[in-house]
Structures are given as structure tokens and as C-alpha cells.
XYZ file of N, CA and C in Angstrom:
783
model
N 0.773 -1.694 -0.086
C 0.085 0.079 0.708
C 0.835 0.971 -0.367
N 0.699 2.414 -1.114
C 1.241 3.686 -0.715
C 1.188 4.228 0.759
N 2.309 5.148 0.942
C 2.373 5.485 1.751
C 1.321 6.563 2.517
N 0.605 7.548 1.800
C -0.606 8.259 1.815
C -1.423 7.492 1.269
N -1.952 6.154 0.732
C -3.563 5.717 0.457
C -4.592 6.543 1.206
N -4.787 7.309 2.235
C -5.242 6.452 3.087
C -5.993 8.401 3.163
N -5.477 9.618 2.534
C -5.333 10.713 2.905
C -7.196 11.736 3.018
N -7.667 10.823 1.805
C -8.567 11.676 2.601
C -10.065 10.845 4.196
N -9.356 10.192 4.510
C -9.806 9.446 5.978
C -9.861 9.780 7.072
N -10.918 9.826 7.922
C -10.640 10.562 9.224
C -10.964 9.389 9.868
N -10.311 8.895 10.523
C -10.220 7.547 11.847
C -10.508 7.986 13.181
N -10.833 7.329 14.012
C -11.711 8.527 15.722
C -11.254 6.971 15.921
N -9.655 6.855 16.656
C -9.164 5.268 17.549
C -9.424 6.221 19.342
N -10.142 5.098 19.596
C -10.002 5.394 21.184
C -8.845 4.996 21.619
N -8.979 5.385 23.216
C -7.334 5.660 24.198
C -6.541 5.097 22.969
N -6.087 5.825 22.898
C -4.784 6.138 21.746
C -4.196 7.498 22.150
N -3.733 7.200 23.707
C -2.488 8.363 24.722
C -1.230 7.428 25.095
N -1.520 5.889 24.797
C -0.829 4.580 25.044
C -0.677 3.849 24.336
N -0.077 2.188 24.236
C 0.247 1.035 24.296
C -0.551 1.117 22.827
N -1.382 0.204 23.054
C -1.264 -0.513 21.626
C -2.175 1.044 20.567
N -3.004 1.575 21.225
C -4.215 2.933 20.556
C -3.081 3.250 20.473
N -1.918 3.786 20.332
C -1.040 5.238 19.861
C -0.499 4.314 18.820
N -0.114 3.151 18.776
C 0.405 2.649 17.786
C -0.083 2.668 16.266
N -1.966 2.138 17.136
C -2.431 1.833 16.042
C -3.065 3.739 15.399
N -3.266 4.798 15.790
C -2.442 5.869 16.026
C -1.501 6.308 14.199
N -0.594 6.158 15.552
C 0.315 6.297 14.238
C -0.129 6.012 12.810
N 0.340 4.277 12.397
C 0.552 3.696 11.783
C -0.505 3.904 10.710
N -2.365 4.790 11.401
C -3.099 5.355 10.682
C -2.437 6.844 9.879
N -1.807 7.610 10.740
C -1.508 8.680 9.574
C -0.091 8.197 9.121
N 0.874 7.597 9.355
C 1.828 7.372 8.363
C 1.156 6.826 7.418
N -0.432 6.540 7.418
C -0.893 6.197 5.816
C -1.704 6.906 5.492
N -1.453 8.446 6.180
C -2.438 9.763 5.634
C -3.000 10.412 5.508
N -3.940 9.262 6.858
C -5.764 9.955 7.555
C -5.531 10.547 8.552
N -6.607 11.472 8.940
C -6.705 12.293 10.090
C -7.550 11.539 11.513
N -6.635 11.522 12.459
C -6.734 10.971 13.736
C -7.058 11.380 14.827
N -8.333 10.946 15.398
C -8.520 11.944 16.318
C -8.301 10.322 17.940
N -8.990 10.892 18.816
C -8.398 9.996 19.741
C -9.210 11.249 20.923
N -9.371 10.025 22.269
C -9.800 10.743 23.045
C -8.644 10.090 24.422
N -8.937 10.198 25.617
C -8.363 9.802 27.122
C -8.995 10.675 28.033
N -8.526 10.391 28.850
C -8.633 11.185 31.180
C -7.309 11.516 31.439
N -5.692 11.586 30.929
C -5.053 11.503 31.043
C -4.769 12.400 30.429
N -4.834 13.629 31.400
C -4.818 15.249 30.760
C -3.001 15.558 30.079
N -1.679 15.098 31.130
C -0.723 15.320 31.119
C -0.112 14.109 29.614
N -0.769 13.070 29.752
C -0.813 11.546 28.836
C -0.865 12.277 27.182
N -2.139 13.024 27.746
C -2.208 13.761 26.174
C -1.550 14.920 25.232
N -1.504 15.668 26.496
C -0.720 16.610 25.730
C 0.568 16.241 25.350
N 1.314 15.024 26.032
C 2.561 14.346 25.240
C 2.476 13.851 24.187
N 0.780 13.259 23.682
C 0.438 12.234 22.642
C 0.624 13.420 21.641
N -0.532 14.568 22.088
C -1.107 15.163 20.805
C 0.655 16.301 20.107
N 1.623 16.105 20.632
C 2.792 17.007 20.550
C 3.248 16.272 19.844
N 3.613 15.050 19.915
C 4.474 13.923 19.137
C 3.435 13.252 18.193
N 2.841 13.326 17.939
C 1.371 12.670 16.903
C 1.582 13.320 16.105
N 0.994 15.014 16.453
C 1.255 16.220 15.822
C 2.214 16.375 14.243
N 3.613 16.604 14.868
C 4.701 16.316 14.442
C 4.250 14.422 12.965
N 3.001 14.445 13.249
C 3.127 13.334 12.118
C 2.302 13.130 10.449
N 0.863 14.387 11.166
C -0.058 14.643 10.903
C -0.671 15.740 11.165
N -2.307 15.084 10.647
C -2.825 16.138 11.162
C -4.247 15.303 12.056
N -3.543 15.592 13.290
C -4.337 14.311 15.006
C -5.065 15.082 15.744
N -5.929 15.287 16.911
C -6.294 15.705 18.024
C -6.339 14.939 18.544
N -6.298 15.655 19.212
C -6.818 15.013 20.976
C -7.901 16.024 21.682
N -8.727 14.618 22.502
C -9.612 15.628 22.665
C -9.636 14.830 24.182
N -9.844 15.504 25.617
C -10.108 14.586 26.949
C -11.721 14.704 27.241
N -12.054 13.340 27.392
C -12.826 12.872 27.632
C -13.023 10.881 28.437
N -13.939 10.827 29.189
C -14.014 10.107 29.942
C -15.420 9.061 29.121
N -15.415 7.643 28.716
C -15.959 7.007 28.337
C -16.317 6.432 28.948
N -17.073 6.204 30.112
C -18.155 6.411 31.659
C -18.720 6.886 30.890
N -19.323 8.359 30.422
C -20.518 8.873 30.794
C -20.724 9.286 29.556
N -21.469 8.978 29.116
C -22.484 9.108 27.677
C -23.153 10.116 27.400
N -23.103 10.981 28.321
C -23.078 12.022 28.043
C -21.611 12.904 26.923
N -20.742 12.715 28.022
C -19.247 12.735 27.257
C -19.078 12.496 25.822
N -19.511 11.348 25.835
C -19.541 10.660 24.635
C -20.173 11.404 23.106
N -21.217 11.698 23.757
C -22.083 12.215 22.499
C -21.369 13.840 22.257
N -20.877 14.861 23.423
C -20.133 15.987 23.306
C -19.217 15.569 21.581
N -18.320 14.041 23.242
C -16.448 13.858 21.544
C -16.764 13.708 20.167
N -18.353 13.031 20.065
C -18.542 12.702 18.421
C -19.382 14.285 18.220
N -19.194 15.226 18.661
C -20.333 16.133 18.091
C -18.628 16.783 17.898
N -18.381 17.215 18.784
C -16.908 18.224 18.571
C -16.298 17.157 17.301
N -16.195 15.946 16.854
C -15.196 15.170 15.712
C -15.964 15.842 14.463
N -18.088 15.255 14.660
C -17.860 15.658 13.388
C -18.542 17.639 13.169
N -18.162 18.416 14.461
C -18.165 19.923 14.063
C -16.492 20.470 13.332
N -15.740 20.298 14.077
C -14.216 20.148 12.934
C -13.580 18.936 11.893
N -14.292 17.879 11.446
C -13.693 16.927 10.611
C -14.920 16.794 9.537
N -16.039 17.344 10.418
C -16.786 16.878 8.919
C -17.493 15.722 8.471
N -16.569 14.418 9.190
C -16.590 12.629 8.328
C -16.061 12.075 9.424
N -16.629 11.289 9.558
C -16.007 9.873 10.129
C -16.056 8.044 8.829
N -14.685 8.234 8.999
C -14.452 7.139 8.005
C -15.017 5.518 8.776
N -13.973 5.779 9.247
C -13.181 4.197 10.573
C -13.696 4.916 12.049
N -14.114 4.228 12.710
C -14.182 3.910 14.639
C -12.993 3.074 14.545
N -12.332 3.231 15.614
C -11.753 1.568 16.524
C -12.046 1.940 17.232
N -13.068 0.783 18.673
C -12.919 1.059 19.731
C -12.105 0.362 20.412
N -10.946 1.369 20.661
C -9.495 0.594 21.168
C -9.197 0.128 22.861
N -10.065 1.527 23.716
C -9.992 2.178 24.942
C -10.735 0.702 25.753
N -9.889 0.635 26.957
C -10.049 -0.686 27.382
C -9.310 -0.472 28.869
N -10.402 -1.396 30.282
C -9.776 -0.890 31.594
C -10.114 -1.890 31.830
N -9.174 -2.531 32.920
C -9.204 -4.219 33.394
C -9.496 -3.786 34.793
N -10.125 -5.420 34.820
C -10.542 -5.628 36.233
C -9.287 -5.777 37.162
N -9.825 -6.845 38.545
C -8.234 -6.738 39.678
C -8.170 -8.783 39.432
N -8.823 -9.036 38.918
C -8.853 -10.411 38.894
C -9.839 -11.685 39.686
N -10.883 -9.995 39.914
C -11.852 -10.625 41.293
C -12.939 -11.422 40.245
N -13.445 -12.629 40.784
C -14.290 -13.413 40.738
C -15.839 -12.901 40.440
N -16.372 -13.216 40.716
C -18.590 -12.749 40.709
C -18.047 -12.720 42.138
N -17.672 -13.777 43.506
C -18.170 -13.524 44.586
C -17.606 -12.297 45.416
N -15.911 -12.299 45.161
C -15.536 -10.692 45.218
C -15.554 -9.352 44.951
N -16.066 -9.749 43.542
C -16.173 -8.524 42.546
C -17.114 -7.231 43.093
N -16.736 -6.074 43.700
C -17.421 -4.767 44.195
C -18.340 -4.404 42.432
N -19.769 -4.640 43.114
C -20.332 -4.019 41.507
C -20.094 -2.991 41.182
N -19.349 -1.942 41.576
C -18.687 -0.912 41.673
C -17.811 -0.840 40.673
N -16.762 -1.813 40.746
C -15.683 -1.322 39.207
C -16.378 -2.548 38.464
N -17.800 -3.585 38.902
C -18.046 -3.667 37.768
C -18.912 -2.640 36.916
N -19.508 -2.166 37.487
C -20.008 -0.956 37.041
C -18.811 0.429 35.266
N -17.455 0.106 36.457
C -17.236 0.887 35.309
C -16.750 0.313 33.856
N -16.483 -0.754 34.548
C -15.759 -2.355 33.677
C -16.670 -1.957 32.737
N -17.773 -1.836 32.497
C -19.147 -2.363 31.453
C -18.711 -1.024 30.753
N -18.313 -0.247 31.372
C -19.251 1.373 31.183
C -18.101 1.751 30.294
N -16.783 1.314 30.230
C -15.581 2.229 29.337
C -15.754 0.471 28.367
N -15.528 -0.768 28.611
C -15.530 -2.137 27.881
C -16.440 -1.870 26.796
N -17.923 -1.668 27.408
C -18.798 -2.839 27.155
C -20.133 -1.704 25.928
N -20.582 -0.552 27.537
C -21.198 0.558 26.557
C -20.418 1.629 26.553
N -19.732 2.669 26.272
C -18.563 2.792 25.098
C -18.730 2.672 24.045
N -17.972 1.477 23.523
C -17.951 0.797 22.237
C -19.522 0.985 21.504
N -20.211 0.635 22.829
C -22.001 0.162 21.721
C -21.887 1.937 21.312
N -22.785 3.011 22.600
C -22.889 4.176 22.142
C -22.402 5.127 20.600
N -20.705 4.180 21.317
C -19.877 4.664 19.686
C -20.265 4.420 18.737
N -20.711 3.222 18.153
C -20.517 2.056 17.647
C -22.161 2.767 16.782
N -23.593 3.095 17.780
C -24.367 3.754 17.195
C -24.554 5.252 16.994
N -23.887 6.034 17.317
C -23.699 7.159 16.684
C -23.093 7.251 15.447
N -21.969 6.149 15.169
C -21.039 6.381 14.219
C -22.251 5.776 12.666
N -22.692 4.664 13.276
C -23.362 3.838 12.155
C -24.287 5.052 12.003
N -25.070 5.851 12.479
C -25.921 6.934 11.635
C -25.671 7.329 11.351
N -24.621 7.934 11.556
C -23.507 9.077 10.138
C -23.321 8.385 9.176
N -22.231 7.085 9.244
C -22.355 6.289 7.935
C -23.816 6.300 7.046
N -24.880 6.354 7.612
C -25.709 6.126 6.758
C -26.528 7.259 6.877
N -25.870 8.374 7.567
C -26.601 10.008 6.886
C -25.791 10.185 5.213
N -25.001 9.530 4.427
C -24.485 9.709 3.881
C -25.284 8.914 2.376
N -24.052 10.250 1.521
C -25.424 9.925 0.596
C -24.133 8.199 -0.097
N -24.094 7.680 -1.121
C -23.769 6.746 -0.538
C -22.282 5.490 0.660
N -23.832 5.477 1.519
C -23.763 4.828 3.033
C -22.236 3.149 3.066
N -21.120 4.311 3.704
C -19.673 3.765 3.774
C -18.456 3.360 5.029
N -18.771 2.790 5.783
C -17.664 3.638 7.284
C -17.456 1.743 7.766
N -16.636 1.974 8.660
C -16.232 0.615 9.451
C -15.654 0.576 10.823
N -16.228 -0.426 11.309
C -16.162 -0.119 13.335
C -15.502 -1.285 12.998
N -13.847 -0.691 14.032
C -13.036 -1.983 14.247
C -12.974 -2.178 16.109
N -13.518 -3.058 16.553
C -13.772 -4.130 17.801
C -12.036 -4.572 18.678
N -11.012 -3.807 19.317
C -9.935 -4.488 19.691
C -10.639 -4.646 21.066
N -10.838 -6.890 20.780
C -10.773 -7.407 22.222
C -10.149 -7.936 22.685
N -10.468 -9.148 23.069
C -9.155 -9.899 23.868
C -9.372 -11.190 23.682
N -7.996 -12.178 24.288
C -8.601 -13.668 24.603
C -9.446 -13.693 25.844
N -9.624 -12.765 26.560
C -11.024 -12.119 27.286
C -12.454 -13.021 26.233
N -12.747 -12.522 25.513
C -13.872 -12.300 24.944
C -14.061 -13.272 24.440
N -13.035 -14.532 24.471
C -13.725 -16.098 24.003
C -13.002 -17.187 25.308
N -13.071 -16.917 26.304
C -12.182 -17.707 27.551
C -12.570 -17.079 28.280
N -12.531 -18.444 29.229
C -13.328 -18.078 30.424
C -12.329 -17.411 31.808
N -11.251 -18.153 31.350
C -9.661 -17.745 32.999
C -9.276 -16.548 31.969
N -9.514 -15.470 31.092
C -8.430 -14.516 30.965
C -8.165 -13.793 31.046
N -9.673 -13.603 32.672
C -8.960 -11.833 33.459
C -10.391 -12.571 34.617
N -10.371 -11.297 34.934
C -11.737 -11.460 36.399
C -13.096 -11.560 35.665
N -14.302 -11.589 36.380
C -15.129 -12.003 36.194
C -15.873 -10.210 34.988
N -15.485 -9.149 35.508
C -15.903 -8.156 34.551
C -15.229 -8.025 32.940
N -13.954 -7.854 33.071
C -13.602 -7.846 31.797
C -13.268 -8.984 31.126
N -13.411 -10.195 31.984
C -14.422 -11.296 30.573
C -15.536 -11.055 29.961
N -17.273 -10.989 31.312
C -18.131 -10.906 31.024
C -17.805 -8.833 29.406
N -17.611 -8.078 29.573
C -17.270 -7.402 29.083
C -17.131 -7.238 27.534
N -16.298 -8.851 27.898
C -15.190 -8.812 25.925
C -16.225 -9.965 25.543
N -16.715 -10.405 26.118
C -17.812 -11.623 25.027
C -18.621 -10.804 24.598
N -19.420 -9.645 25.688
C -19.378 -9.602 25.195
C -19.654 -7.967 23.894
N -18.865 -7.565 23.295
C -17.860 -7.067 22.783
C -17.581 -8.271 21.056
N -17.562 -9.621 21.536
C -17.906 -9.685 20.652
C -19.323 -10.176 20.561
N -20.016 -10.707 21.023
C -21.756 -10.067 20.395
C -21.923 -9.471 19.263
N -21.502 -7.873 20.618
C -21.945 -6.789 19.351
C -21.073 -6.440 17.992
N -19.404 -6.996 18.093
C -19.471 -7.399 16.824
C -20.182 -7.790 14.874
N -20.642 -9.047 16.002
C -21.039 -9.584 15.313
C -22.604 -9.063 14.938
N -23.323 -8.752 15.488
C -24.209 -8.543 15.400
C -24.219 -7.450 14.283
N -23.467 -5.986 14.433
C -23.465 -5.091 14.009
C -23.355 -5.543 12.776
N -22.402 -6.287 12.079
C -22.138 -7.315 10.771
C -22.808 -7.340 10.398
N -24.023 -8.445 11.271
C -25.002 -9.126 10.112
C -25.989 -7.862 10.023
N -25.977 -6.548 11.023
C -26.950 -5.797 10.815
C -27.185 -5.054 9.757
N -25.526 -4.237 9.301
C -25.311 -3.577 8.470
C -25.157 -3.337 7.173
N -24.249 -4.679 7.008
C -23.288 -5.789 6.270
C -23.929 -5.467 5.245
N -24.806 -5.337 4.580
C -26.008 -5.220 3.517
C -25.938 -3.833 3.152
N -25.126 -2.879 4.006
C -26.278 -1.353 3.902
C -24.853 -0.748 4.077
N -23.663 -1.230 3.558
C -22.152 -0.798 3.071
C -21.171 -0.508 4.667
N -21.266 -1.242 5.489
C -21.003 -0.844 6.781
C -20.500 -2.070 7.392
N -18.776 -1.780 7.260
C -18.635 -3.128 8.459
C -18.138 -3.981 9.889
N -17.930 -4.357 10.301
C -17.382 -4.581 11.108
C -17.412 -5.575 12.115
N -15.673 -5.613 11.924
C -14.735 -6.617 12.562
C -14.357 -6.305 14.022
N -13.570 -7.494 14.469
C -12.719 -7.189 15.809
C -11.663 -8.347 15.964
N -10.909 -7.758 16.536
C -9.415 -9.213 16.490
C -9.027 -8.437 18.048
N -8.662 -10.406 18.339
C -8.661 -11.583 19.662
C -7.396 -10.743 19.433
N -7.512 -10.380 21.112
C -4.969 -10.040 20.875
C -5.106 -10.734 22.191
N -3.964 -11.316 21.550
C -3.225 -12.099 23.094
C -2.354 -11.219 24.055
N -2.395 -11.377 24.764
C -0.647 -10.911 25.817
C 0.089 -9.789 25.153
N 0.034 -8.240 25.304
C 0.415 -7.233 24.931
C 1.704 -6.407 26.117
N 2.626 -5.919 26.330
C 2.997 -5.491 26.932
C 2.381 -3.543 27.021
N 1.557 -3.298 27.897
C 0.598 -1.894 27.925
C 0.302 -1.405 28.905
N -0.110 -0.548 29.159
C -0.531 -0.208 30.201
C -1.833 -0.332 31.111
N -2.284 -1.544 30.457
C -3.932 -1.910 30.986
C -3.328 -2.329 32.528
N -2.724 -3.377 32.418
C -2.657 -3.585 33.965
C -1.989 -2.441 35.005
N -2.482 -1.020 35.073
C -2.102 -0.217 35.739
C -2.959 -0.302 36.706
N -4.386 -1.027 36.061
C -6.109 -1.140 36.889
C -5.824 -1.325 38.212
N -4.616 -2.124 38.276
C -5.133 -3.316 39.505
C -3.140 -3.039 40.031
N -2.489 -1.567 39.777
C -1.623 -2.158 39.941
C -1.030 -2.234 41.723
N -2.629 -1.206 42.520
C -2.008 -1.266 43.204
C -2.938 -2.441 44.337
N -3.911 -2.535 43.708
C -5.062 -3.785 44.236
C -5.290 -4.500 43.817
N -5.570 -6.424 44.167
C -5.326 -6.912 43.237
C -6.057 -8.075 43.906
N -7.241 -9.042 42.900
C -7.271 -10.218 43.060
C -5.939 -11.244 43.605
N -5.125 -12.011 44.495
C -4.234 -12.433 44.333
C -4.556 -13.708 43.671
N -5.554 -14.781 44.103
C -5.533 -15.885 43.937
C -5.957 -15.339 42.269
N -6.954 -14.651 41.698
C -7.333 -15.028 40.695
C -5.859 -14.596 40.017
N -5.188 -13.830 40.224
C -4.355 -13.597 39.409
C -3.056 -14.299 39.565
N -2.653 -14.829 40.330
C -2.044 -16.328 40.411
C -2.569 -17.736 39.553
N -3.504 -18.049 39.298
C -3.797 -19.055 38.441
C -4.093 -18.503 37.134
N -4.357 -17.510 36.409
C -4.193 -16.458 35.117
C -2.898 -16.532 34.740
N -1.534 -15.888 35.465
C -0.204 -15.317 35.825
C 0.469 -16.789 35.410
N 0.123 -18.219 35.881
C 0.344 -19.266 36.084
C -0.168 -20.085 34.533
N -0.727 -19.817 33.746
C -2.090 -20.304 32.722
C -0.920 -19.852 31.978
N -0.263 -18.541 32.092
C -0.242 -17.753 30.725
C 1.508 -18.112 31.329
N 2.259 -18.455 32.044
C 3.561 -19.192 32.111
C 3.189 -20.305 31.027
N 2.519 -21.440 32.197
C 2.685 -22.133 31.529
C 2.298 -22.998 30.066
N 2.469 -21.686 29.458
C 2.420 -21.584 27.859
C 3.374 -21.295 27.069
N 4.221 -20.460 27.702
C 4.991 -20.274 27.268
C 5.260 -19.305 25.796
N 4.260 -19.103 25.644
C 3.239 -17.986 24.843
C 4.146 -16.009 24.709
N 4.950 -16.384 23.576
C 4.992 -14.809 23.909
C 3.998 -13.408 23.094
N 4.965 -12.843 24.131
C 3.790 -11.321 23.446
C 3.009 -10.723 22.522
N 2.766 -10.561 21.990
C 2.946 -10.189 20.576
C 3.267 -8.265 20.424
N 3.602 -8.064 19.415
C 3.753 -6.970 18.523
C 2.802 -5.989 18.495
N 3.335 -4.962 19.415
C 2.283 -4.218 18.853
C 2.078 -3.036 18.196
N 3.835 -2.874 17.373
C 3.204 -2.675 16.351
C 2.939 -2.933 15.564
N 2.669 -4.247 15.562
C 2.729 -5.116 14.284
C 1.158 -5.616 14.445
N 0.833 -5.470 15.283
C -0.827 -5.282 15.718
C -1.560 -4.178 15.447
N -1.160 -3.249 14.958
C -0.986 -1.952 14.633
C -1.192 -2.230 13.336
N -0.513 -2.997 12.457
C -0.300 -2.357 11.002
C -1.473 -3.724 10.690
N -1.770 -4.701 11.061
C -3.140 -5.157 10.699
C -4.161 -4.907 10.552
N -4.478 -4.132 11.770
C -5.964 -3.186 11.552
C -5.810 -2.351 11.055
N -4.727 -0.727 10.252
C -4.330 -0.524 8.599
C -5.357 -1.509 8.073
N -4.322 -2.364 7.916
C -4.550 -3.842 6.617
C -6.238 -4.281 6.733
N -6.335 -4.178 7.898
C -7.957 -4.848 8.002
C -8.819 -4.374 7.493
N -8.743 -2.606 8.247
C -10.038 -1.650 7.398
C -9.455 -0.722 6.325
N -8.022 -0.925 5.690
C -7.645 -1.098 4.369
C -7.183 -0.756 3.171
N -6.208 -1.910 3.674
C -6.045 -3.209 2.467
C -6.188 -3.781 1.324
N -5.498 -3.754 0.360
C -6.237 -4.900 0.028
C -7.206 -6.183 0.571
N -8.256 -6.472 -0.101
C -9.652 -7.506 0.017
C -10.280 -6.732 1.010
N -9.732 -6.300 1.833
C -10.064 -6.137 3.116
C -11.812 -5.826 3.074
N -12.686 -5.595 1.367
C -13.358 -5.026 1.748
C -14.614 -5.876 1.170
N -13.714 -7.686 1.889
C -14.346 -8.915 1.264
C -14.707 -9.352 2.687
N -14.139 -8.984 4.127
C -13.882 -9.071 5.696
C -14.948 -8.837 5.993
N -16.149 -9.258 7.116
C -16.990 -8.107 7.099
C -17.957 -9.236 8.249
N -17.726 -9.078 9.851
C -18.185 -9.942 11.129
C -16.937 -11.061 11.270
N -15.816 -10.721 10.774
C -14.341 -11.456 11.181
C -13.910 -10.935 12.479
N -14.289 -12.498 13.929
C -13.478 -12.218 14.234
C -11.408 -12.869 14.951
N -10.128 -12.358 14.291
C -9.515 -13.330 14.025
C -8.182 -12.855 14.946
N -7.905 -14.143 15.351
C -6.750 -13.779 16.901
C -5.677 -13.876 16.123
N -4.655 -12.831 17.096
C -3.988 -11.803 16.528
C -3.077 -12.077 18.251
N -2.744 -13.735 18.155
C -2.114 -13.804 19.693
C -0.740 -14.729 19.976
N -0.604 -14.985 18.300
C 1.020 -15.863 18.648
C 0.531 -17.295 19.139
N -1.007 -17.550 18.555
C -1.186 -18.782 19.123
C -1.470 -19.588 20.161
N -1.882 -18.631 21.206
C -2.414 -18.827 22.297
C -4.270 -19.455 22.107
N -4.930 -18.067 21.431
C -6.054 -19.076 21.526
C -5.824 -20.461 20.762
N -5.238 -20.893 19.835
C -4.880 -22.659 19.968
C -5.298 -23.565 21.043
N -4.469 -22.706 21.728
C -4.131 -23.844 22.930
C -4.989 -23.376 23.618
N -5.550 -22.303 23.967
C -6.410 -22.783 24.778
C -8.683 -23.296 24.428
N -8.410 -23.623 23.249
C -9.150 -23.690 22.781
C -10.710 -23.170 22.584
């Protein structure tokens, strides 16, 4: 693909101030797209804007994805400034603390579901409505999921439930809107070195953590390369043959999923 093949496209990547989201934003900027992101950490956002603005048209907006009102305001800002959206990438997510249902704090459950599942639903809803308004409806949604969306012991109960829900949302959106020119896919990502685990830096369920970490170590599966996963996101949404892919859940995990069944 030529380096500027996405010059006219607008891409919204949630949670692109660090980790995989930032790598995805970089790859789309390098491909010529205009990129928008959101986040809650003001210092990290300022740093990301300074770094990524040098690569192309990049806009960072402070917004809390656990707030439906903030999501509505965020999407309005996007439309007012850019006038269009071509690709939505629901990347932002927060980790739980490895609790099973018996010890899970309902407040934590609510926040995990709000950010990891309700926010992608609300943003997908707004994106689909926008896509359908076009004279020739066309648009894409890519959901970044994880192996916790396919297995029972990839995280605690809240994170696992949120990612299983995102799998269902992906399939339903693809089935419902594919014939209308809107594609929706998901990538099932394996272990990566990101900042998602900061959520339980000060508190975690030791039993759950030890079981899950022990399972990963016993399988001896290497971490996925963040930059290569980001490359795949561009290929899946804008690469040769990508228009034929809708409703796919693609394992990007160095074989971890095949070991889990």
C-alpha cells in the first residue's frame, strides 16, 4: 500500500495516548489519515498530541468514556471539526482486578462495563447513524477485543463479561449493517506489554491473578508485537481485499487461542 493511501479518511481511535491505541494512531497517520483520539489523562494527552501532531493531522480530546453525555459531546466535536468519519476503532479499555463474581465490587463492575462495552456500543451507534446519513453509506468499525472475549479465565469476571459482550456486538453489527455498506470486525488480541494493567497496580485479587498468570507462563506464549498488531489494524480496514471482510473475529495472539481451545 502506498504511504498516503488514506489521505482523505478520518479515523477515530479511542484510547490512543499509550500502548496499542497509540501505535494504531501512528500507523494511520503514516498512511495519510486524519486521526482523533480521546482520553482522561491530561498530561499524557498533551504529550501524545505533541508527538503525533508531527506525523499528520491529529486531534486529542479529553473525554471520559464512562459518561454517555461525554461520548455524545465528543462525537459532536469530531463531526463539527472534521465533517465526517470513515473508521471507528474501539480500542480503549480498562482491566479489572482478577476478581470472580463472589468478590467483585459492583462499582468496579459498572465502570468496567461502561468503558469496555457500553462506550463501544454508544460510539458504534453514533458512527452507524453517521454512516447511514451519507449519500452512499459506507463506513467501518473495528473492535479491539482480547482472548478474554473467547475464554473463561483470561481475566476477572467483569473484564471477561465485557469482552464477551463486545464479541456479540461485533457480530450483530456486522450482520445487521453489512448489506448497507458498513463493516464491523474484531481482533482477538493475545498478551501485549501495555499500560492496561495499571488498573490493578495497587489492588488485585491474588488468587485470580496467580491462576491466570500461571496459566500464561505454563503455555510459554510470547507477547504480541504492538506495532505489528497496529499494522494489521490498518490492513484489515484499508488493505487490499479488506472490503470482503465483515463480521470476522481474527485471533492475533501468536497461537495462544489455539492452546486455549
